[in-house]
């Protein structure tokens, strides 16, 4: 344990770690982070894939579609967060008013699940473009001869997609899975900081955001450093799992 | 301005800057967290100080919010590149003051440089918060504010109510305001207004060990019936449509008031300047309401805002410059300018007298409300608090209050968890700093 000014420090063994792990709040932060990562990865991958497949079959005006779908790639997470916070402002947000006009009792400043919806939505929107670009290039990399053979053997377009196209896209999908998980864990910080600040009641606090709150706002260096180590181990394990189990299913 | 004038002007300003460098003026830096209009006023003060003498050149740098400023200052101190003066907010004071040998107490700094210091020159409300338990001033109170009730005069007239002095009166007025189409109340900082100053106003202790001034080995006392009763009421008001909560951001709740959704808003006396710019209706200010069931004679609030601290490790002539700046800052004229332009209180008795003599309060009576509230009779528990990791404790307060408002937990459970989390943080702080 060290005071923030580095004037005195004391060796306390694993106390920083036990303090963190015994904290019920920390456990709920871990659970939220996992849930959040799964949601963001799942939705941004599936939506991007859907869009890429659709665009790939468009013949007229494909360039326009592509440009618009890639546009959001240039947006930094904090900018996305700012746009989101304005759209969902309880005083003047168009989306906020729109959802309430549809008859939902929506208030992300009070209701945890509404807040989670907001941060997931913005994070997915921000990540959609990059996934779209990769999927589209993956689709265009499938040889025309394979496509034609599949078309003859399998007339149903949906079945054809799942039996031929999707397996051929597997390397791209796996790469994006790893990238998106990392994105959800780390880069969504900007989105969360500008929309919910981890609230209400800690319901949108990810592991990274908690490290920032404790260390950078609260000057508790020992606790914050312990959390960083835990987070690092966490991500290492996750990546190992992905490479060991998912990678086996991918044909290059 | 034509081109020739511009060239002459540019030449002059460059040469005057060069002259100040050539004379070897000592460079000083001030890191602060004042944004918007308040940040502009800091620049004005710094310019005036630089023009008033030529031995020192002070540069003010905005480092973002209060927490960011403190973190940047601590990091700079560790890297031996600390600013000469840094603004540290109320909740961070314990972190800075308890780091042994980090801070050069302002009273010593002034006296070592031949400038007399007497804490009786300062108004009562600011004497204790940034002092040690013996009364020695450690940080120079800078932007001292206190929570006030702002009310929309049109809205209150429409509903036919007067600004409430007590919460009991508020409960009478709220349904009428609702009938007139307003949410009765919002507020911008529940830890500060509905916890810390709630205790000061009702003269209740916040923590053991003399609110933390005497020791770091302390326990929180928030889990008490008075505060629990208050939060139970806040939840009821919200359910009845008398209380609006717009999330944790200060500005979102203030905007609800300036946009006319909310008739009354609890904010800071330091919000006055910004409100004058943004509100397009007549508004007034009055004291923070109290429960007449809890106290007959409500006590003063204590200051919020922040103070200026100087770290150890600079040169003697730099400290002399810092002392000169503090001297300039506490002059009545400087304080009056600061008070008028920002709404933060004037911290010295002289400045307060000057403000009264100048007729400022005749033209803007609302500007005096904060001063008057800080000058109310104090009690045993109105000095303030000095609690470690208080930034995280506020986080815990916010979190649990949000749970009360959303109906996730009962008031009792929320306060049990506030108590548990706060005491854990306080014990970590005690072990870290001792």
XYZ file of C-alpha atoms in Angstrom, chain B residues 103-115 117 136-137:
16
model
C 2.066 20.035 1.388
C 3.628 23.257 2.598
C 0.872 24.666 4.866
C -0.254 28.022 3.564
C -0.018 29.674 6.971
C 3.682 28.685 7.293
C 4.333 29.649 3.700
C 2.995 33.164 4.279
C 4.671 33.686 7.641
C 8.038 32.380 6.373
C 7.857 35.025 3.675
C 7.048 37.858 6.051
C 3.309 38.080 5.390
C -1.676 35.603 8.667
C -3.601 26.163 11.357
C -4.565 26.947 7.763
